[in-house]
Amino acid sequence: MEELNNLLHGFSVALTLPNLGFMVLGITLGILIGVLPGLGGANGIAILLPLTFSMDQTSAIIMLSCIYWGALFGGAITSILFNIPGEPWSVATTFDGFPLAQQGRAGAALTAAFTSSFVGAFFAVLLITFLAPLVAKFALKFGAAEMFAVQMLTFCSFVGMSKEPPAKTLAVMALGFAMAAVGMDTVTGTLRMTYGFPELLKGFDFLIAVIGLFGIGEILLTMEEGLAFKGKSAKIQLNIVLQTWKELLRYWRTSIRSVLVGCWMGVTPGGATPASFMAYGLARRGAKDKDSFGKGNVEGVVAPETAAHAAGTSALLPMLTLGIPGSPTAAVLLGGLLIWGLQPGPLLFQEKPDFVWGLIASMYLGNIVGLIVVLTTVPWWAAILRIPFSVIGPVIIVICAIGAYTVHSSIFDVIMMLVFGVFGYLFKKLRYPLAPLVLALVLGDMAESSFRQSMLLSQGSLSIFWANPLVAGLMSLSFVMLLWPIVPALKHYLRGRD
């Protein structure tokens, strides 16, 4: 009952006229970011984050979170109409979405995608509404050792659940830790790895890194591939929407299963991309007409879109309650909260209830607004993709440069953005994951601080990480996740011996 009262108070915060305006603006910008290949939710938020510094904290986070919802919606448009995933998690949507568009059913495919996205996000927000306060109250009992154990579990989960080879994940994570260590040591006050550059006294700014790695790196890769937009045009009529909604009722089992997969992959650091592929695979495996998948099956659109939105939304649960982001975009939002002087974690629910519950209420409203906007404006977004990429690419690079410069009004940041952009391009070419690097860069300082505090409390003994059932359980689970990738190889070895 307390959660409902808090939520009603959150709606009174979110339903003010300025916040509604920022909500619509965020959704619109997010759809544009999702539609344009080369931009993404994490990068779009990173670019626009400096523009919110003069805004009220609640209004700023509402607009930025709505950019995220819009990007999730927008990625489906290019996947279905152009066979070009606007976002990584939209790849699975192309398998059946584009064939449906080629069959003249683009309106049905888009309606199914948008509606499924709304359903996935709605159930994920319900999870946040009722579970977040419980997790926050439980986390109030956490000390330095428990916080490090949670952060350790997050890092190990990225290694264990990543679709990339564990060695690559560990390598980029180590690079992220090294970058997080640059600057002044907060404990001793000594300088570390600044190499005479006064600009590095405060370390690498995660915003500059994210803009370069995701934005510039993706643009360079897209320019090399010579992307051209060729696709189907689409209009969504009311009768098509109603007919598709009636058809979607047949796939309620797929929706529920995809919601569960998405929420699990969002709360754990799995992310929206693996969630969408996992949900698609489960839907295909459980379907009676398996052969129709990949040829234009509406269920093949429902599963990945539901799971992706559920994962993308539920990733905010560990970010708000524990200060642990469940996705790269959540990591960027976490950085924004820290810049505004807010410390995500259990105390946030007690110290800033207006902020937290206003944000949760905006999640409900933002998804309703997003569904209405995308259903009514699809032809406009499709028309944008008729613009040659030779025009869109330079515009995106200029936007990235402006976003990087406004962080500290420094040309050095723009140069660093370009350096990170080259690294982002190389990582993508070599298929190294970027999410673990961003996670280590954002959480590296926190993890180091928690570890050193634990060592001071225990006078240098590692036994503090096994001192009680909670911290021992978290650390044990961390090692299980870290070693999980070797389980298949171990099974294969044991079978070979038999």
Short mmCIF file of N, CA and C in Angstrom, two decimals, residues 139-302:
data_model
loop_
_atom_site.label_atom_id
_atom_site.label_comp_id
_atom_site.label_asym_id
_atom_site.label_seq_id
_atom_site.Cartn_x
_atom_site.Cartn_y
_atom_site.Cartn_z
N ALA A 139 19.16 -3.31 1.11
CA ALA A 139 20.52 -2.83 0.83
C ALA A 139 21.02 -1.86 1.88
N LEU A 140 20.12 -1.32 2.72
CA LEU A 140 20.57 -0.42 3.79
C LEU A 140 21.48 -1.15 4.79
N LYS A 141 21.38 -2.47 4.80
CA LYS A 141 22.21 -3.26 5.71
C LYS A 141 23.61 -3.50 5.14
N PHE A 142 23.85 -3.06 3.92
CA PHE A 142 25.11 -3.33 3.26
C PHE A 142 26.22 -2.44 3.82
N GLY A 143 27.39 -3.06 4.08
CA GLY A 143 28.58 -2.30 4.41
C GLY A 143 29.52 -2.28 3.21
N ALA A 144 30.77 -1.89 3.44
CA ALA A 144 31.73 -1.80 2.35
C ALA A 144 31.97 -3.16 1.70
N ALA A 145 32.07 -4.22 2.52
CA ALA A 145 32.33 -5.55 1.97
C ALA A 145 31.16 -6.03 1.11
N GLU A 146 29.93 -5.79 1.58
CA GLU A 146 28.76 -6.21 0.82
C GLU A 146 28.66 -5.45 -0.50
N MET A 147 28.97 -4.14 -0.47
CA MET A 147 28.91 -3.36 -1.70
C MET A 147 29.94 -3.85 -2.71
N PHE A 148 31.15 -4.17 -2.22
CA PHE A 148 32.15 -4.70 -3.15
C PHE A 148 31.71 -6.05 -3.70
N ALA A 149 31.06 -6.87 -2.88
CA ALA A 149 30.60 -8.17 -3.35
C ALA A 149 29.55 -8.01 -4.44
N VAL A 150 28.66 -7.03 -4.29
CA VAL A 150 27.65 -6.76 -5.33
C VAL A 150 28.32 -6.30 -6.62
N GLN A 151 29.31 -5.40 -6.48
CA GLN A 151 30.02 -4.91 -7.67
C GLN A 151 30.83 -6.04 -8.31
N MET A 152 31.41 -6.89 -7.50
CA MET A 152 32.14 -8.06 -8.01
C MET A 152 31.20 -8.97 -8.79
N LEU A 153 29.99 -9.17 -8.26
CA LEU A 153 29.00 -10.01 -8.94
C LEU A 153 28.62 -9.41 -10.29
N THR A 154 28.50 -8.08 -10.34
CA THR A 154 28.17 -7.41 -11.60
C THR A 154 29.26 -7.64 -12.64
N PHE A 155 30.52 -7.44 -12.25
CA PHE A 155 31.62 -7.63 -13.19
C PHE A 155 31.70 -9.09 -13.65
N CYS A 156 31.57 -10.02 -12.72
CA CYS A 156 31.68 -11.44 -13.07
C CYS A 156 30.51 -11.89 -13.95
N SER A 157 29.33 -11.29 -13.72
CA SER A 157 28.17 -11.64 -14.53
C SER A 157 28.37 -11.22 -15.98
N PHE A 158 29.02 -10.08 -16.18
CA PHE A 158 29.31 -9.65 -17.55
C PHE A 158 30.24 -10.64 -18.24
N VAL A 159 31.18 -11.21 -17.47
CA VAL A 159 32.08 -12.20 -18.05
C VAL A 159 31.34 -13.49 -18.35
N GLY A 160 30.52 -13.94 -17.39
CA GLY A 160 29.85 -15.23 -17.53
C GLY A 160 28.71 -15.24 -18.52
N MET A 161 28.03 -14.09 -18.70
CA MET A 161 26.84 -14.07 -19.54
C MET A 161 27.06 -13.41 -20.89
N SER A 162 28.25 -12.89 -21.12
CA SER A 162 28.52 -12.23 -22.40
C SER A 162 28.59 -13.26 -23.51
N LYS A 163 28.08 -12.86 -24.69
CA LYS A 163 28.16 -13.76 -25.84
C LYS A 163 29.55 -13.71 -26.47
N GLU A 164 30.37 -12.74 -26.06
CA GLU A 164 31.74 -12.65 -26.55
C GLU A 164 32.65 -13.58 -25.75
N PRO A 165 33.81 -13.96 -26.30
CA PRO A 165 34.75 -14.80 -25.54
C PRO A 165 35.14 -14.14 -24.22
N PRO A 166 35.19 -14.91 -23.12
CA PRO A 166 35.52 -14.33 -21.81
C PRO A 166 36.83 -13.56 -21.81
N ALA A 167 37.82 -14.01 -22.59
CA ALA A 167 39.12 -13.33 -22.62
C ALA A 167 38.97 -11.90 -23.13
N LYS A 168 38.12 -11.70 -24.14
CA LYS A 168 37.90 -10.35 -24.68
C LYS A 168 37.18 -9.49 -23.66
N THR A 169 36.18 -10.06 -22.99
CA THR A 169 35.45 -9.30 -21.97
C THR A 169 36.37 -8.88 -20.84
N LEU A 170 37.21 -9.81 -20.38
CA LEU A 170 38.15 -9.49 -19.30
C LEU A 170 39.16 -8.43 -19.74
N ALA A 171 39.60 -8.50 -21.00
CA ALA A 171 40.60 -7.55 -21.50
C ALA A 171 40.05 -6.12 -21.51
N VAL A 172 38.84 -5.95 -22.06
CA VAL A 172 38.29 -4.59 -22.12
C VAL A 172 37.89 -4.11 -20.73
N MET A 173 37.49 -5.03 -19.86
CA MET A 173 37.15 -4.63 -18.49
C MET A 173 38.40 -4.16 -17.75
N ALA A 174 39.51 -4.86 -17.97
CA ALA A 174 40.78 -4.45 -17.36
C ALA A 174 41.19 -3.07 -17.85
N LEU A 175 40.98 -2.81 -19.15
CA LEU A 175 41.28 -1.48 -19.69
C LEU A 175 40.40 -0.43 -19.03
N GLY A 176 39.12 -0.76 -18.81
CA GLY A 176 38.23 0.17 -18.12
C GLY A 176 38.67 0.46 -16.70
N PHE A 177 39.14 -0.57 -15.98
CA PHE A 177 39.65 -0.35 -14.62
C PHE A 177 40.88 0.55 -14.64
N ALA A 178 41.76 0.32 -15.62
CA ALA A 178 42.97 1.14 -15.72
C ALA A 178 42.61 2.60 -15.98
N MET A 179 41.62 2.83 -16.86
CA MET A 179 41.19 4.20 -17.14
C MET A 179 40.53 4.83 -15.93
N ALA A 180 39.78 4.03 -15.15
CA ALA A 180 39.13 4.56 -13.95
C ALA A 180 40.15 4.96 -12.89
N ALA A 181 41.35 4.37 -12.93
CA ALA A 181 42.38 4.67 -11.93
C ALA A 181 43.17 5.94 -12.25
N VAL A 182 43.00 6.49 -13.46
CA VAL A 182 43.74 7.70 -13.85
C VAL A 182 43.24 8.89 -13.04
N GLY A 183 44.19 9.71 -12.58
CA GLY A 183 43.82 10.92 -11.84
C GLY A 183 44.34 10.89 -10.42
N MET A 184 43.65 11.60 -9.54
CA MET A 184 44.09 11.70 -8.15
C MET A 184 43.48 10.59 -7.30
N ASP A 185 44.33 9.92 -6.55
CA ASP A 185 43.87 8.88 -5.63
C ASP A 185 43.08 9.54 -4.50
N THR A 186 41.83 9.14 -4.35
CA THR A 186 40.96 9.79 -3.35
C THR A 186 41.36 9.46 -1.92
N VAL A 187 42.15 8.40 -1.72
CA VAL A 187 42.55 8.01 -0.37
C VAL A 187 43.86 8.68 0.03
N THR A 188 44.88 8.60 -0.83
CA THR A 188 46.21 9.13 -0.48
C THR A 188 46.47 10.51 -1.07
N GLY A 189 45.72 10.91 -2.09
CA GLY A 189 45.94 12.22 -2.71
C GLY A 189 47.06 12.24 -3.73
N THR A 190 47.67 11.09 -4.01
CA THR A 190 48.75 11.04 -5.00
C THR A 190 48.17 10.95 -6.41
N LEU A 191 48.99 11.39 -7.40
CA LEU A 191 48.54 11.34 -8.79
C LEU A 191 48.89 9.99 -9.41
N ARG A 192 47.99 9.50 -10.26
CA ARG A 192 48.21 8.21 -10.88
C ARG A 192 48.00 8.33 -12.39
N MET A 193 49.02 7.99 -13.14
CA MET A 193 48.94 7.84 -14.61
C MET A 193 48.43 9.10 -15.32
N THR A 194 48.83 10.28 -14.84
CA THR A 194 48.44 11.52 -15.53
C THR A 194 49.47 11.92 -16.58
N TYR A 195 50.71 11.45 -16.45
CA TYR A 195 51.78 11.67 -17.44
C TYR A 195 51.97 13.14 -17.80
N GLY A 196 51.81 14.00 -16.80
CA GLY A 196 52.07 15.42 -17.01
C GLY A 196 50.93 16.21 -17.63
N PHE A 197 49.80 15.60 -17.90
CA PHE A 197 48.65 16.31 -18.46
C PHE A 197 47.75 16.80 -17.32
N PRO A 198 47.70 18.12 -17.10
CA PRO A 198 46.84 18.62 -16.01
C PRO A 198 45.37 18.31 -16.25
N GLU A 199 44.99 18.12 -17.52
CA GLU A 199 43.58 17.82 -17.83
C GLU A 199 43.15 16.46 -17.28
N LEU A 200 44.15 15.59 -16.98
CA LEU A 200 43.82 14.24 -16.50
C LEU A 200 43.81 14.14 -14.98
N LEU A 201 43.92 15.30 -14.28
CA LEU A 201 43.92 15.27 -12.81
C LEU A 201 42.62 14.66 -12.28
N LYS A 202 41.52 14.91 -12.98
CA LYS A 202 40.22 14.36 -12.55
C LYS A 202 39.90 13.04 -13.24
N GLY A 203 40.86 12.51 -14.01
CA GLY A 203 40.65 11.23 -14.67
C GLY A 203 39.91 11.38 -15.99
N PHE A 204 39.61 10.25 -16.59
CA PHE A 204 38.84 10.24 -17.84
C PHE A 204 37.37 10.44 -17.53
N ASP A 205 36.76 11.38 -18.21
CA ASP A 205 35.33 11.61 -18.03
C ASP A 205 34.57 10.54 -18.80
N PHE A 206 33.68 9.84 -18.10
CA PHE A 206 32.99 8.72 -18.75
C PHE A 206 32.13 9.20 -19.92
N LEU A 207 31.63 10.45 -19.83
CA LEU A 207 30.81 10.98 -20.92
C LEU A 207 31.60 11.07 -22.22
N ILE A 208 32.82 11.58 -22.12
CA ILE A 208 33.68 11.71 -23.30
C ILE A 208 33.96 10.33 -23.88
N ALA A 209 34.24 9.37 -22.99
CA ALA A 209 34.53 8.01 -23.45
C ALA A 209 33.33 7.39 -24.16
N VAL A 210 32.14 7.57 -23.59
CA VAL A 210 30.94 6.96 -24.17
C VAL A 210 30.62 7.58 -25.53
N ILE A 211 30.71 8.91 -25.61
CA ILE A 211 30.43 9.58 -26.89
C ILE A 211 31.38 9.09 -27.97
N GLY A 212 32.66 8.96 -27.62
CA GLY A 212 33.64 8.50 -28.60
C GLY A 212 33.47 7.04 -28.96
N LEU A 213 33.37 6.19 -27.94
CA LEU A 213 33.30 4.74 -28.18
C LEU A 213 32.05 4.35 -28.96
N PHE A 214 30.90 4.86 -28.55
CA PHE A 214 29.64 4.46 -29.17
C PHE A 214 29.33 5.30 -30.41
N GLY A 215 29.44 6.62 -30.29
CA GLY A 215 29.03 7.49 -31.39
C GLY A 215 30.01 7.53 -32.53
N ILE A 216 31.22 8.04 -32.27
CA ILE A 216 32.22 8.20 -33.33
C ILE A 216 32.64 6.84 -33.87
N GLY A 217 32.82 5.86 -32.98
CA GLY A 217 33.22 4.53 -33.42
C GLY A 217 32.21 3.91 -34.36
N GLU A 218 30.92 4.04 -34.04
CA GLU A 218 29.87 3.49 -34.89
C GLU A 218 29.81 4.21 -36.23
N ILE A 219 29.98 5.54 -36.22
CA ILE A 219 29.93 6.31 -37.46
C ILE A 219 31.08 5.90 -38.39
N LEU A 220 32.29 5.74 -37.83
CA LEU A 220 33.44 5.33 -38.65
C LEU A 220 33.19 3.96 -39.29
N LEU A 221 32.63 3.06 -38.50
CA LEU A 221 32.35 1.72 -39.02
C LEU A 221 31.28 1.78 -40.11
N THR A 222 30.25 2.59 -39.89
CA THR A 222 29.16 2.71 -40.86
C THR A 222 29.65 3.34 -42.16
N MET A 223 30.53 4.34 -42.05
CA MET A 223 31.10 4.98 -43.24
C MET A 223 31.91 3.97 -44.05
N GLU A 224 32.66 3.11 -43.36
CA GLU A 224 33.47 2.11 -44.05
C GLU A 224 32.59 1.10 -44.80
N GLU A 225 31.44 0.77 -44.20
CA GLU A 225 30.56 -0.22 -44.81
C GLU A 225 29.73 0.35 -45.94
N GLY A 226 29.72 1.70 -46.06
CA GLY A 226 28.97 2.34 -47.14
C GLY A 226 27.47 2.10 -47.03
N LEU A 227 26.91 2.41 -45.86
CA LEU A 227 25.50 2.16 -45.61
C LEU A 227 24.61 2.95 -46.56
N ALA A 228 23.62 2.30 -47.12
CA ALA A 228 22.61 2.96 -47.95
C ALA A 228 21.24 2.50 -47.49
N PHE A 229 20.27 3.41 -47.47
CA PHE A 229 18.94 3.11 -46.99
C PHE A 229 18.03 2.74 -48.15
N LYS A 230 17.56 1.51 -48.18
CA LYS A 230 16.60 1.06 -49.19
C LYS A 230 15.56 0.21 -48.47
N GLY A 231 14.33 0.66 -48.47
CA GLY A 231 13.34 -0.09 -47.72
C GLY A 231 11.93 0.22 -48.14
N LYS A 232 10.98 -0.32 -47.39
CA LYS A 232 9.56 -0.16 -47.65
C LYS A 232 9.04 1.05 -46.91
N SER A 233 8.09 1.74 -47.51
CA SER A 233 7.39 2.81 -46.80
C SER A 233 6.20 2.18 -46.09
N ALA A 234 5.68 2.85 -45.07
CA ALA A 234 4.58 2.26 -44.31
C ALA A 234 3.70 3.34 -43.72
N LYS A 235 2.41 3.05 -43.65
CA LYS A 235 1.44 3.85 -42.92
C LYS A 235 0.65 2.90 -42.03
N ILE A 236 0.38 3.33 -40.81
CA ILE A 236 -0.37 2.48 -39.89
C ILE A 236 -1.79 3.03 -39.78
N GLN A 237 -2.76 2.29 -40.26
CA GLN A 237 -4.15 2.69 -40.21
C GLN A 237 -4.83 2.05 -39.00
N LEU A 238 -5.93 2.68 -38.56
CA LEU A 238 -6.61 2.23 -37.34
C LEU A 238 -7.10 0.79 -37.46
N ASN A 239 -7.64 0.42 -38.61
CA ASN A 239 -8.15 -0.95 -38.76
C ASN A 239 -7.03 -1.98 -38.70
N ILE A 240 -5.82 -1.60 -39.21
CA ILE A 240 -4.67 -2.51 -39.12
C ILE A 240 -4.24 -2.69 -37.66
N VAL A 241 -4.26 -1.58 -36.91
CA VAL A 241 -3.90 -1.64 -35.49
C VAL A 241 -4.84 -2.57 -34.74
N LEU A 242 -6.15 -2.39 -34.95
CA LEU A 242 -7.14 -3.20 -34.22
C LEU A 242 -7.03 -4.68 -34.61
N GLN A 243 -6.84 -4.95 -35.89
CA GLN A 243 -6.71 -6.35 -36.33
C GLN A 243 -5.45 -7.00 -35.74
N THR A 244 -4.36 -6.22 -35.70
CA THR A 244 -3.10 -6.77 -35.16
C THR A 244 -3.22 -7.01 -33.67
N TRP A 245 -3.87 -6.09 -32.94
CA TRP A 245 -4.06 -6.29 -31.50
C TRP A 245 -4.86 -7.56 -31.24
N LYS A 246 -5.88 -7.81 -32.07
CA LYS A 246 -6.67 -9.03 -31.93
C LYS A 246 -5.81 -10.27 -32.16
N GLU A 247 -4.91 -10.18 -33.14
CA GLU A 247 -4.02 -11.30 -33.44
C GLU A 247 -3.02 -11.54 -32.32
N LEU A 248 -2.57 -10.44 -31.69
CA LEU A 248 -1.55 -10.56 -30.64
C LEU A 248 -2.05 -11.32 -29.42
N LEU A 249 -3.38 -11.34 -29.20
CA LEU A 249 -3.93 -12.06 -28.05
C LEU A 249 -3.59 -13.55 -28.12
N ARG A 250 -3.36 -14.06 -29.32
CA ARG A 250 -3.00 -15.48 -29.49
C ARG A 250 -1.61 -15.78 -28.93
N TYR A 251 -0.79 -14.75 -28.81
CA TYR A 251 0.61 -14.97 -28.42
C TYR A 251 0.86 -14.55 -26.98
N TRP A 252 -0.14 -14.68 -26.11
CA TRP A 252 0.02 -14.22 -24.72
C TRP A 252 1.08 -15.05 -23.98
N ARG A 253 1.18 -16.33 -24.31
CA ARG A 253 2.22 -17.15 -23.67
C ARG A 253 3.61 -16.66 -24.06
N THR A 254 3.78 -16.34 -25.33
CA THR A 254 5.08 -15.83 -25.80
C THR A 254 5.41 -14.51 -25.11
N SER A 255 4.40 -13.65 -24.93
CA SER A 255 4.63 -12.36 -24.28
C SER A 255 5.06 -12.54 -22.83
N ILE A 256 4.37 -13.42 -22.10
CA ILE A 256 4.72 -13.65 -20.70
C ILE A 256 6.12 -14.23 -20.58
N ARG A 257 6.42 -15.21 -21.42
CA ARG A 257 7.76 -15.83 -21.39
C ARG A 257 8.83 -14.80 -21.72
N SER A 258 8.57 -13.94 -22.70
CA SER A 258 9.55 -12.93 -23.10
C SER A 258 9.74 -11.87 -22.02
N VAL A 259 8.64 -11.52 -21.31
CA VAL A 259 8.74 -10.57 -20.20
C VAL A 259 9.65 -11.14 -19.11
N LEU A 260 9.46 -12.41 -18.77
CA LEU A 260 10.29 -13.04 -17.73
C LEU A 260 11.76 -13.08 -18.14
N VAL A 261 12.01 -13.45 -19.40
CA VAL A 261 13.39 -13.47 -19.90
C VAL A 261 14.00 -12.08 -19.86
N GLY A 262 13.24 -11.08 -20.34
CA GLY A 262 13.73 -9.71 -20.38
C GLY A 262 14.02 -9.14 -19.01
N CYS A 263 13.10 -9.36 -18.05
CA CYS A 263 13.30 -8.83 -16.70
C CYS A 263 14.52 -9.47 -16.04
N TRP A 264 14.67 -10.77 -16.25
CA TRP A 264 15.84 -11.45 -15.67
C TRP A 264 17.14 -10.93 -16.26
N MET A 265 17.18 -10.78 -17.58
CA MET A 265 18.39 -10.32 -18.25
C MET A 265 18.65 -8.84 -17.99
N GLY A 266 17.63 -8.10 -17.60
CA GLY A 266 17.81 -6.69 -17.27
C GLY A 266 18.35 -6.49 -15.87
N VAL A 267 17.78 -7.24 -14.90
CA VAL A 267 18.22 -7.11 -13.51
C VAL A 267 19.64 -7.65 -13.36
N THR A 268 19.91 -8.82 -13.97
CA THR A 268 21.30 -9.27 -14.05
C THR A 268 21.91 -8.52 -15.24
N PRO A 269 23.21 -8.38 -15.32
CA PRO A 269 23.79 -7.53 -16.39
C PRO A 269 23.82 -8.23 -17.74
N GLY A 270 22.71 -8.86 -18.13
CA GLY A 270 22.67 -9.51 -19.44
C GLY A 270 22.42 -8.50 -20.55
N GLY A 271 21.42 -7.65 -20.36
CA GLY A 271 21.15 -6.61 -21.34
C GLY A 271 20.05 -6.98 -22.31
N ALA A 272 19.61 -5.97 -23.07
CA ALA A 272 18.48 -6.13 -23.99
C ALA A 272 18.83 -7.00 -25.20
N THR A 273 20.07 -6.91 -25.68
CA THR A 273 20.43 -7.65 -26.89
C THR A 273 20.37 -9.16 -26.71
N PRO A 274 21.06 -9.73 -25.71
CA PRO A 274 20.92 -11.18 -25.52
C PRO A 274 19.50 -11.59 -25.14
N ALA A 275 18.77 -10.71 -24.42
CA ALA A 275 17.39 -11.02 -24.06
C ALA A 275 16.52 -11.19 -25.30
N SER A 276 16.71 -10.31 -26.30
CA SER A 276 15.90 -10.39 -27.51
C SER A 276 16.19 -11.67 -28.29
N PHE A 277 17.45 -12.05 -28.38
CA PHE A 277 17.81 -13.29 -29.08
C PHE A 277 17.31 -14.53 -28.33
N MET A 278 17.43 -14.49 -27.00
CA MET A 278 16.98 -15.62 -26.20
C MET A 278 15.47 -15.80 -26.32
N ALA A 279 14.72 -14.71 -26.26
CA ALA A 279 13.26 -14.78 -26.37
C ALA A 279 12.85 -15.26 -27.76
N TYR A 280 13.55 -14.81 -28.78
CA TYR A 280 13.24 -15.25 -30.15
C TYR A 280 13.48 -16.76 -30.28
N GLY A 281 14.60 -17.22 -29.72
CA GLY A 281 14.91 -18.65 -29.79
C GLY A 281 13.89 -19.50 -29.06
N LEU A 282 13.45 -19.05 -27.87
CA LEU A 282 12.44 -19.78 -27.12
C LEU A 282 11.11 -19.80 -27.84
N ALA A 283 10.74 -18.66 -28.47
CA ALA A 283 9.48 -18.60 -29.21
C ALA A 283 9.49 -19.57 -30.38
N ARG A 284 10.61 -19.60 -31.07
CA ARG A 284 10.71 -20.50 -32.23
C ARG A 284 10.69 -21.96 -31.79
N ARG A 285 11.35 -22.25 -30.70
CA ARG A 285 11.41 -23.63 -30.22
C ARG A 285 10.03 -24.11 -29.76
N GLY A 286 9.24 -23.19 -29.16
CA GLY A 286 7.93 -23.58 -28.64
C GLY A 286 6.80 -23.47 -29.64
N ALA A 287 7.06 -22.97 -30.83
CA ALA A 287 6.00 -22.77 -31.83
C ALA A 287 5.69 -24.06 -32.57
N LYS A 288 4.43 -24.18 -33.01
CA LYS A 288 4.03 -25.35 -33.80
C LYS A 288 4.53 -25.24 -35.24
N ASP A 289 4.58 -23.99 -35.75
CA ASP A 289 5.02 -23.78 -37.13
C ASP A 289 6.42 -23.18 -37.16
N LYS A 290 7.39 -23.96 -36.72
CA LYS A 290 8.77 -23.47 -36.62
C LYS A 290 9.32 -22.99 -37.97
N ASP A 291 8.91 -23.63 -39.04
CA ASP A 291 9.45 -23.28 -40.36
C ASP A 291 9.03 -21.89 -40.82
N SER A 292 7.96 -21.34 -40.25
CA SER A 292 7.51 -20.01 -40.68
C SER A 292 8.35 -18.89 -40.10
N PHE A 293 9.14 -19.21 -39.07
CA PHE A 293 10.01 -18.19 -38.48
C PHE A 293 11.13 -17.85 -39.47
N GLY A 294 11.38 -16.57 -39.60
CA GLY A 294 12.36 -16.09 -40.57
C GLY A 294 11.75 -15.79 -41.93
N LYS A 295 10.46 -16.11 -42.09
CA LYS A 295 9.78 -15.87 -43.36
C LYS A 295 8.64 -14.87 -43.23
N GLY A 296 8.44 -14.35 -42.00
CA GLY A 296 7.37 -13.38 -41.80
C GLY A 296 6.33 -13.85 -40.81
N ASN A 297 6.74 -14.21 -39.59
CA ASN A 297 5.85 -14.64 -38.52
C ASN A 297 5.74 -13.53 -37.49
N VAL A 298 4.50 -13.10 -37.19
CA VAL A 298 4.29 -12.01 -36.24
C VAL A 298 4.86 -12.36 -34.87
N GLU A 299 4.77 -13.64 -34.49
CA GLU A 299 5.31 -14.07 -33.20
C GLU A 299 6.82 -13.82 -33.12
N GLY A 300 7.50 -13.88 -34.27
CA GLY A 300 8.93 -13.61 -34.32
C GLY A 300 9.27 -12.14 -34.12
N VAL A 301 8.27 -11.27 -34.19
CA VAL A 301 8.45 -9.85 -33.86
C VAL A 301 8.08 -9.61 -32.40
N VAL A 302 7.03 -10.28 -31.94
CA VAL A 302 6.53 -10.09 -30.57
C VAL A 302 7.60 -10.46 -29.55
#
